[in-house]
PDB file of C-alpha atoms in Angstrom:
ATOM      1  CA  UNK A 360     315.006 176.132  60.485  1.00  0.00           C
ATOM      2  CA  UNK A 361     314.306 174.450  57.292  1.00  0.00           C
ATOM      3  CA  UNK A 362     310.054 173.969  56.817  1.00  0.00           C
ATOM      4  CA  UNK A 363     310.112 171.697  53.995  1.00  0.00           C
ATOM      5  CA  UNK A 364     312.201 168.923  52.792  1.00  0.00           C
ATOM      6  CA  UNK A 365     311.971 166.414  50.351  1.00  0.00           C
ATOM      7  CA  UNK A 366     312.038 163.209  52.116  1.00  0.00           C
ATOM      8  CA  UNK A 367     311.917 159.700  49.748  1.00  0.00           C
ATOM      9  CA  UNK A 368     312.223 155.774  50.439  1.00  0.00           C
ATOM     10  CA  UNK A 369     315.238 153.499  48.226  1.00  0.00           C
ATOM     11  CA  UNK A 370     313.179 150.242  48.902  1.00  0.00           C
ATOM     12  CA  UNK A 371     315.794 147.020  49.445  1.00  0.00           C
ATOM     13  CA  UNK A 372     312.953 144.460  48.806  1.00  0.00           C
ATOM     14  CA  UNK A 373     315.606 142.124  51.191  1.00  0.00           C
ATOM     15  CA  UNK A 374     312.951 140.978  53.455  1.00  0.00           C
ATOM     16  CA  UNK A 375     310.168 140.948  51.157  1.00  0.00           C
ATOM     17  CA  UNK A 376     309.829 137.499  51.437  1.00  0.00           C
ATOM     18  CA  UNK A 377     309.906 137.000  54.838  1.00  0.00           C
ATOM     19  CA  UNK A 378     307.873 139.973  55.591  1.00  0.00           C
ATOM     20  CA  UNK A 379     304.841 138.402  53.169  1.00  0.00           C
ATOM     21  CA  UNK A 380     305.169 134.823  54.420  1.00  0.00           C
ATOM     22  CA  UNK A 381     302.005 132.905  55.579  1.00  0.00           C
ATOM     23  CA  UNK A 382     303.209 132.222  59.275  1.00  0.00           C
ATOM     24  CA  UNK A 383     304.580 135.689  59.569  1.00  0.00           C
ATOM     25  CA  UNK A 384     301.076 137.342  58.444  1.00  0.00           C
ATOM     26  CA  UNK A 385     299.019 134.455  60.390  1.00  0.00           C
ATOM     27  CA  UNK A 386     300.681 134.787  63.965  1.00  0.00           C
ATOM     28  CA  UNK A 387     300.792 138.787  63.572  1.00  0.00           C
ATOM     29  CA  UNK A 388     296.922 138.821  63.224  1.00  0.00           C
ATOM     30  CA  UNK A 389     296.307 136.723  65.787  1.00  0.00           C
ATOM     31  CA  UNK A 390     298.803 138.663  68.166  1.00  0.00           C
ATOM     32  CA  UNK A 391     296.785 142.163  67.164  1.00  0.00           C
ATOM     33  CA  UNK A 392     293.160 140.539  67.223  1.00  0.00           C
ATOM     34  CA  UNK A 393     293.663 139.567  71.365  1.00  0.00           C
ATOM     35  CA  UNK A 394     296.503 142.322  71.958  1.00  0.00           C
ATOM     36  CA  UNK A 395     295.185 142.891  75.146  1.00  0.00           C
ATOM     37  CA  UNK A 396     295.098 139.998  76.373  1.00  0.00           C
ATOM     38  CA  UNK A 397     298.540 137.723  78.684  1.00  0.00           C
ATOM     39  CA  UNK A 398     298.816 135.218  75.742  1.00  0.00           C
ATOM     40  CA  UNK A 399     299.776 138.083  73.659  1.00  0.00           C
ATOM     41  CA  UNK A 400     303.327 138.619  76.200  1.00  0.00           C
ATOM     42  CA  UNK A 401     303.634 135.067  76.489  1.00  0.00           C
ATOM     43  CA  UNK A 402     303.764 134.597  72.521  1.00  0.00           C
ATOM     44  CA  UNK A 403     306.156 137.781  72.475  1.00  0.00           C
ATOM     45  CA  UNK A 404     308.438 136.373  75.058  1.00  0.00           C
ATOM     46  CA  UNK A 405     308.742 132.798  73.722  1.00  0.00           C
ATOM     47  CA  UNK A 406     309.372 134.261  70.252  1.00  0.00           C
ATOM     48  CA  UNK A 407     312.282 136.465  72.320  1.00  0.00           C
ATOM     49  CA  UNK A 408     313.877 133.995  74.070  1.00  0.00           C
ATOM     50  CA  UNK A 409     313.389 130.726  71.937  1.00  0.00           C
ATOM     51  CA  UNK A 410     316.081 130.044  69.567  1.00  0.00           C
ATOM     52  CA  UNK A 411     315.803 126.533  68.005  1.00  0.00           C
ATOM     53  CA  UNK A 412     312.953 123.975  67.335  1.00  0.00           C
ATOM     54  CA  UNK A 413     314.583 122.541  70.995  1.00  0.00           C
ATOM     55  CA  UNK A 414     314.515 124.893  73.150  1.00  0.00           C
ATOM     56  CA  UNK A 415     310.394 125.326  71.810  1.00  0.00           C
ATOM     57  CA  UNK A 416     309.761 121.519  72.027  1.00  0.00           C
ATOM     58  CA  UNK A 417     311.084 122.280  75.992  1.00  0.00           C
ATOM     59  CA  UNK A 418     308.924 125.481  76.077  1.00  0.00           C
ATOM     60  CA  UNK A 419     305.647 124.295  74.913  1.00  0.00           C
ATOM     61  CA  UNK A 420     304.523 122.341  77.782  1.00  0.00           C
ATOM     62  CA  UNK A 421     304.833 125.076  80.432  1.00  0.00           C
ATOM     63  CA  UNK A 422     303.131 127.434  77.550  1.00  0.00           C
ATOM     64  CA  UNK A 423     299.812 124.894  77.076  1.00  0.00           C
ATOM     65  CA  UNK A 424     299.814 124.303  81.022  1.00  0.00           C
ATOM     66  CA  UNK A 425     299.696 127.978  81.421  1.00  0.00           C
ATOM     67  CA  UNK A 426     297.498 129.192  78.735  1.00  0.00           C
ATOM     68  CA  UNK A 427     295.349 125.957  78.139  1.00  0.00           C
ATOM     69  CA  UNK A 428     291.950 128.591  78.353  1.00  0.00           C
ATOM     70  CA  UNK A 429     292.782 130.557  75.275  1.00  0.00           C
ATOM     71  CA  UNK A 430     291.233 128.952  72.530  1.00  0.00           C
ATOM     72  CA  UNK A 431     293.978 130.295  69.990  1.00  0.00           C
ATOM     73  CA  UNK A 432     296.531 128.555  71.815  1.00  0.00           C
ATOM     74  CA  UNK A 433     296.576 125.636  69.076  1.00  0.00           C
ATOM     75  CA  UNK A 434     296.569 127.852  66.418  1.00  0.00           C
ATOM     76  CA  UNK A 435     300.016 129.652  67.594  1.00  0.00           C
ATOM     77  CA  UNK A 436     301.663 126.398  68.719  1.00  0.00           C
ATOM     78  CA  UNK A 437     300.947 124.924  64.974  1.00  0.00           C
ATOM     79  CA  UNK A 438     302.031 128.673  63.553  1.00  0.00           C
ATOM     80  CA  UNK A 439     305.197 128.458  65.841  1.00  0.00           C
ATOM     81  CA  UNK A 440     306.483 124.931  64.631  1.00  0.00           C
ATOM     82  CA  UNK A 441     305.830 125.586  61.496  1.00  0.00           C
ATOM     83  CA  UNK A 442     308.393 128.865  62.037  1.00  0.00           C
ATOM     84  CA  UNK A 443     311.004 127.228  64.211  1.00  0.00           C
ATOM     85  CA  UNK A 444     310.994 123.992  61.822  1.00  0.00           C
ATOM     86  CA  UNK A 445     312.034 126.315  58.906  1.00  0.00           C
ATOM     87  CA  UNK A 446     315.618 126.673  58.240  1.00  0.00           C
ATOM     88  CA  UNK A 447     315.357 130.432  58.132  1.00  0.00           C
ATOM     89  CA  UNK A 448     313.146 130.367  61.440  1.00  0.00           C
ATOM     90  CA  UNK A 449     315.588 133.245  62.964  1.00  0.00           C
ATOM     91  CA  UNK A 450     314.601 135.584  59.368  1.00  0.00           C
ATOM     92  CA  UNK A 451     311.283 134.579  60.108  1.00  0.00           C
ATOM     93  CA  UNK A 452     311.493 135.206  64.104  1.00  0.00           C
ATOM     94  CA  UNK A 453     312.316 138.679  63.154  1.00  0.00           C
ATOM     95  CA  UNK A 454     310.261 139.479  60.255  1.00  0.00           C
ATOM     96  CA  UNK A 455     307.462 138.797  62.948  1.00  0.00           C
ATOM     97  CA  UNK A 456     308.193 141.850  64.833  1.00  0.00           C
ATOM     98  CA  UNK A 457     308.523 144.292  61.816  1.00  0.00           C
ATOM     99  CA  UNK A 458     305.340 142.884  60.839  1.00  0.00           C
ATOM    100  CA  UNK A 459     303.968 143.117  63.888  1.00  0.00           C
ATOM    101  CA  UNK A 460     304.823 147.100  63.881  1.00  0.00           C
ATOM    102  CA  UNK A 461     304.056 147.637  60.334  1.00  0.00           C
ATOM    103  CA  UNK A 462     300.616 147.000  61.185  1.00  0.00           C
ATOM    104  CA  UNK A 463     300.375 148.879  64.609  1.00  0.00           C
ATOM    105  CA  UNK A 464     302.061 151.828  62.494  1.00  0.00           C
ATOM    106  CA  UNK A 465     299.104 151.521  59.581  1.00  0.00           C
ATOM    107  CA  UNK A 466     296.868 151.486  62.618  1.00  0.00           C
ATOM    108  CA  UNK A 467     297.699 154.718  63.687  1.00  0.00           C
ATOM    109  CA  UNK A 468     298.113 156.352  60.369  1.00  0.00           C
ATOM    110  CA  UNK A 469     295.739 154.656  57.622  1.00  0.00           C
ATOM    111  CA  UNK A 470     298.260 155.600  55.035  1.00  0.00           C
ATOM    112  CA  UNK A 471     299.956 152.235  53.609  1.00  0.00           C
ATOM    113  CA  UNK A 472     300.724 154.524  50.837  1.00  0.00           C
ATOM    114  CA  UNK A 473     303.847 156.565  52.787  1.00  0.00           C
ATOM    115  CA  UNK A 474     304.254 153.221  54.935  1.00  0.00           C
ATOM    116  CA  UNK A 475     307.557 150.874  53.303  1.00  0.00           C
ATOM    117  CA  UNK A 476     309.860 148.379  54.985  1.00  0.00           C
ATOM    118  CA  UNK A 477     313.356 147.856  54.727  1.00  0.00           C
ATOM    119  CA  UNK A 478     314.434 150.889  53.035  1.00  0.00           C
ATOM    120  CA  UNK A 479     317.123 153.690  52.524  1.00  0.00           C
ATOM    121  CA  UNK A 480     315.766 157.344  53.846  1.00  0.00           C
ATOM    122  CA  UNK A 481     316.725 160.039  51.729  1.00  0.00           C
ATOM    123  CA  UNK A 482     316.067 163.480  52.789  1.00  0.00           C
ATOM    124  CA  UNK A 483     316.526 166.387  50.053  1.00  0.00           C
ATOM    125  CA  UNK A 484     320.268 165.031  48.825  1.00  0.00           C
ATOM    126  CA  UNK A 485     321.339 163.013  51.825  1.00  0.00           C
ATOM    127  CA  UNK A 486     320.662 159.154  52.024  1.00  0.00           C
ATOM    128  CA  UNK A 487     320.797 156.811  55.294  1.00  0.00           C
ATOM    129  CA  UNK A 488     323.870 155.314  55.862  1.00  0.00           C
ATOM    130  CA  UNK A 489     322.037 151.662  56.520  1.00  0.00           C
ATOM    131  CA  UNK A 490     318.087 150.714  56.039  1.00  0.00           C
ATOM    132  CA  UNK A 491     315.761 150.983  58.385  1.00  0.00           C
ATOM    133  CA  UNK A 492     312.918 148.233  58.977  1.00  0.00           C
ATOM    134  CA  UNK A 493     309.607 150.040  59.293  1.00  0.00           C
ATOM    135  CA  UNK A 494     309.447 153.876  58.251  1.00  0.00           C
ATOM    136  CA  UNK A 495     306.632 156.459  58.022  1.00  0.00           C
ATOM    137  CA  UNK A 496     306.618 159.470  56.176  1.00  0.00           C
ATOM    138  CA  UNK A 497     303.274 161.820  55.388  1.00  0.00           C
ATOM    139  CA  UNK A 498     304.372 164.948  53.143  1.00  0.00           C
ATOM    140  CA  UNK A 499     301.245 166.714  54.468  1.00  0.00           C
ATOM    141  CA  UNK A 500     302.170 167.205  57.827  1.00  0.00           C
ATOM    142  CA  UNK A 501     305.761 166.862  57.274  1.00  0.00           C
ATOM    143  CA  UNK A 502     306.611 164.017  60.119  1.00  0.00           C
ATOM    144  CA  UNK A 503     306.828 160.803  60.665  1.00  0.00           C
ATOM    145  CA  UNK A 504     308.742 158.082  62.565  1.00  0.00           C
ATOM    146  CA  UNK A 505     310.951 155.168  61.586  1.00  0.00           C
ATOM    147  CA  UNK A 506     312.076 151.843  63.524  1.00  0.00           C
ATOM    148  CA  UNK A 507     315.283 149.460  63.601  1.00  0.00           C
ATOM    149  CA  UNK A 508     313.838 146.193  65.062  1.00  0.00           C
ATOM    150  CA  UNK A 509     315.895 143.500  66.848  1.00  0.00           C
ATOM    151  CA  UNK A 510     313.676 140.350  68.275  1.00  0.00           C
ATOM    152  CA  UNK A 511     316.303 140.406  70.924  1.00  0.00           C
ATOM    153  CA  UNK A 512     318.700 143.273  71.605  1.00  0.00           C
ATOM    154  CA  UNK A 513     321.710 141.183  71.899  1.00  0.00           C
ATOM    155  CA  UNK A 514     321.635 141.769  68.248  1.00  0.00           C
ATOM    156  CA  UNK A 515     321.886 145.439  68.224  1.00  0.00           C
ATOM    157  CA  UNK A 516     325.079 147.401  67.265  1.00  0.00           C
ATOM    158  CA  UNK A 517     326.337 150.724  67.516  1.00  0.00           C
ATOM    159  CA  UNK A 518     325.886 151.930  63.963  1.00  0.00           C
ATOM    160  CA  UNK A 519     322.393 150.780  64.043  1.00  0.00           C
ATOM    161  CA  UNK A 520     321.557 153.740  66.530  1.00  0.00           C
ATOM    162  CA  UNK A 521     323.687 156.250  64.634  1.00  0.00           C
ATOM    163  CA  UNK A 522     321.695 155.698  61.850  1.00  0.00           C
ATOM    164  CA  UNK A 523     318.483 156.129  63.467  1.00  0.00           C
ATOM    165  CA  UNK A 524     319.899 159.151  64.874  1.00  0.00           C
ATOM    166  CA  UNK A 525     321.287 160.164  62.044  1.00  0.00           C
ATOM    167  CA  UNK A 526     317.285 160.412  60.070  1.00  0.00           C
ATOM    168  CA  UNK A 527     316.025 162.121  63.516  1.00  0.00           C
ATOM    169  CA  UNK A 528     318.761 165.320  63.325  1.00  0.00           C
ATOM    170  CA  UNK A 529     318.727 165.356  59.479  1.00  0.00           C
ATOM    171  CA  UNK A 530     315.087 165.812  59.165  1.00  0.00           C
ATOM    172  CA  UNK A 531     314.989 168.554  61.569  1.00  0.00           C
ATOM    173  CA  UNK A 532     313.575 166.082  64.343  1.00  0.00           C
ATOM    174  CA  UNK A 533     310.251 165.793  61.920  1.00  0.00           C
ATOM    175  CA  UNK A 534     311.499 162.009  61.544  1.00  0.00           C
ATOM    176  CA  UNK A 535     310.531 160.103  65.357  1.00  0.00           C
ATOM    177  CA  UNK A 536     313.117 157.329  65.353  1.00  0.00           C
ATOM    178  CA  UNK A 537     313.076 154.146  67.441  1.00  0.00           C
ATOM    179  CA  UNK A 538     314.633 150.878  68.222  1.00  0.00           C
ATOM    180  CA  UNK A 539     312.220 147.923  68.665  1.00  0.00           C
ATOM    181  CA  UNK A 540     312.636 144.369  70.336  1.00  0.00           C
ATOM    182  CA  UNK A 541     310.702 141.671  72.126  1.00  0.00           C
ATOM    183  CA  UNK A 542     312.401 142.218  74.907  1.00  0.00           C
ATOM    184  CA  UNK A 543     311.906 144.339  77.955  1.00  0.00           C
ATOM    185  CA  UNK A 544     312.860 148.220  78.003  1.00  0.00           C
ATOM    186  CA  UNK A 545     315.110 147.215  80.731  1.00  0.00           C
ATOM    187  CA  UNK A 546     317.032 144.123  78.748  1.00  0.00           C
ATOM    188  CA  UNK A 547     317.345 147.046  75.853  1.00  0.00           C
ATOM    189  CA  UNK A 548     319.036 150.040  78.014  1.00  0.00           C
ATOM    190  CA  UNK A 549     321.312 147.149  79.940  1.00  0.00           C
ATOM    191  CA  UNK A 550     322.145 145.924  76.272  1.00  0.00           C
ATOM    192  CA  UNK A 551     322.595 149.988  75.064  1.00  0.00           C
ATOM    193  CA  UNK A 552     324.698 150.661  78.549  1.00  0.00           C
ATOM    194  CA  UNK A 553     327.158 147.863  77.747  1.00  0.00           C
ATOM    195  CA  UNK A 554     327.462 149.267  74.051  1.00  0.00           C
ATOM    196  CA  UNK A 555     328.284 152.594  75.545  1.00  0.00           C
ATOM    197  CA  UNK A 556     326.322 154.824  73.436  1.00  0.00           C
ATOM    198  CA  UNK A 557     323.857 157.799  73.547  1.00  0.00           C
ATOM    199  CA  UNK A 558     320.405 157.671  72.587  1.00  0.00           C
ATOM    200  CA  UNK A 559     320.544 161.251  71.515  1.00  0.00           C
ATOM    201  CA  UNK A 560     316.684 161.741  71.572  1.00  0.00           C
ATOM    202  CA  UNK A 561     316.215 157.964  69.897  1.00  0.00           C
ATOM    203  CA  UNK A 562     312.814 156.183  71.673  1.00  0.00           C
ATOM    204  CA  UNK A 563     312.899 152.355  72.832  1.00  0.00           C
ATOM    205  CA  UNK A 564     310.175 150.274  71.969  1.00  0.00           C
ATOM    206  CA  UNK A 565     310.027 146.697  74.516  1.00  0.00           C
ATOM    207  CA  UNK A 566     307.304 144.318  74.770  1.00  0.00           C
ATOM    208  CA  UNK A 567     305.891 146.796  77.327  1.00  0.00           C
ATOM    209  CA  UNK A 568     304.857 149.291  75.294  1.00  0.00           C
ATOM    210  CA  UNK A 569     304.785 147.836  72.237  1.00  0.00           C
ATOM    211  CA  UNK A 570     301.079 148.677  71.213  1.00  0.00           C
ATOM    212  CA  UNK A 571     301.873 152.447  72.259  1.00  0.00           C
ATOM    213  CA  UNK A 572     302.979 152.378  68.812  1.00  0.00           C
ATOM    214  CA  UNK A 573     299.279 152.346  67.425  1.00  0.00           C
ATOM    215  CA  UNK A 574     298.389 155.369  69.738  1.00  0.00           C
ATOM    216  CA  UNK A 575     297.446 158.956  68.482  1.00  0.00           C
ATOM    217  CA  UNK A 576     299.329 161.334  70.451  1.00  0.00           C
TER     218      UNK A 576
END
């Protein structure tokens, strides 16, 4: 079995500006400074399942009669208008999560350094067939994981799990790989089901065990 390999990162720089947007970097911190708390689902969910500035003018009362004790609560509705009023509010919708993971991944590591987004893997002379959203890669210990995200797995396509497995078995399984959505773990194996495909030792990330990510195994 192969010990060392020379694993690199072909940046895109496609959702650079997304990514680094104000709203995207405001609601993020906000959703990791009270992660533990039922606002933090509730934010997730909406984000999930709301599509259009509509459907969140609909949502909004139900959300303030529900959560009306967190004092943040203004601060996300203002955040989340700002989003959905924004012509590219599904770019931004999903730059949210891999922004979201990005930071639970630096949490765990502490090494922004071998941390990218939106990138090409190349390991020794073999390159990804597609980027990936959030990858990790530490040439110390010779691991690290990498994510696909979809907000909401209706999204997600065949090829998009090949080429997550694709990193795991050319890296000698030294490369965790995982798809990551909003939704629940259930909505994401109903969604893989109907695509008939095998994970093939790929992990799924929902909104339930989301902040797993940022755990030291």
């Amino acid at each position: 079995m192969k010990i060392n390999m020379l694993v690199k990162v072909e940046l895109s720089n496609d959702r650079d500006y997304y990514f680094n947007d104000d709203r995207v970097k405001q609601i993020v911190s906000l959703l990791i400074s009270e992660s533990n708390s039922a606002l933090f689902t509730e934010i997730i969910n909406v984000i999930n399942n709301v599509f259009d500035l509509a459907s969140l003018d609909d949502k909004m009362p139900s959300l303030y009669g529900a959560y009306w004790e967190y004092e943040n609560l203004d601060e996300y509705g203002r955040i989340l208008y700002a989003i959905y009023r924004d012509h590219c509010h599904s770019n931004l919708r999903g730059a949210v999560l891999e922004k979201l993971i990005y930071e639970l991944v630096n949490t765990k590591y502490r090494d922004e350094n071998n941390l990218s987004i939106s990138c090409n893997v190349l390991i020794d002379n073999w390159k990804s067939e597609k980027t990936v959203d959030v990858f990790y890669y530490s040439n110390i210990v010779c691991s690290g994981e990498t994510y696909e995200c979809k907000v909401n797995p209706l999204n997600l396509e065949c090829n998009h799990i090949q080429n997550l497995k694709d990193i795991y078995i050319k890296s000698n399984k030294k490369i965790d790989a995982y798809f990551a959505s909003f939704a629940s773990t259930k909505a994401i194996d109903l969604k893989i089901r109907d695509l008939g495909i095998q994970l093939g030792g790929i992990g799924i990330i929902g909104r339930e065990n989301l902040l797993n990510i940022a755990k030291i195994e």
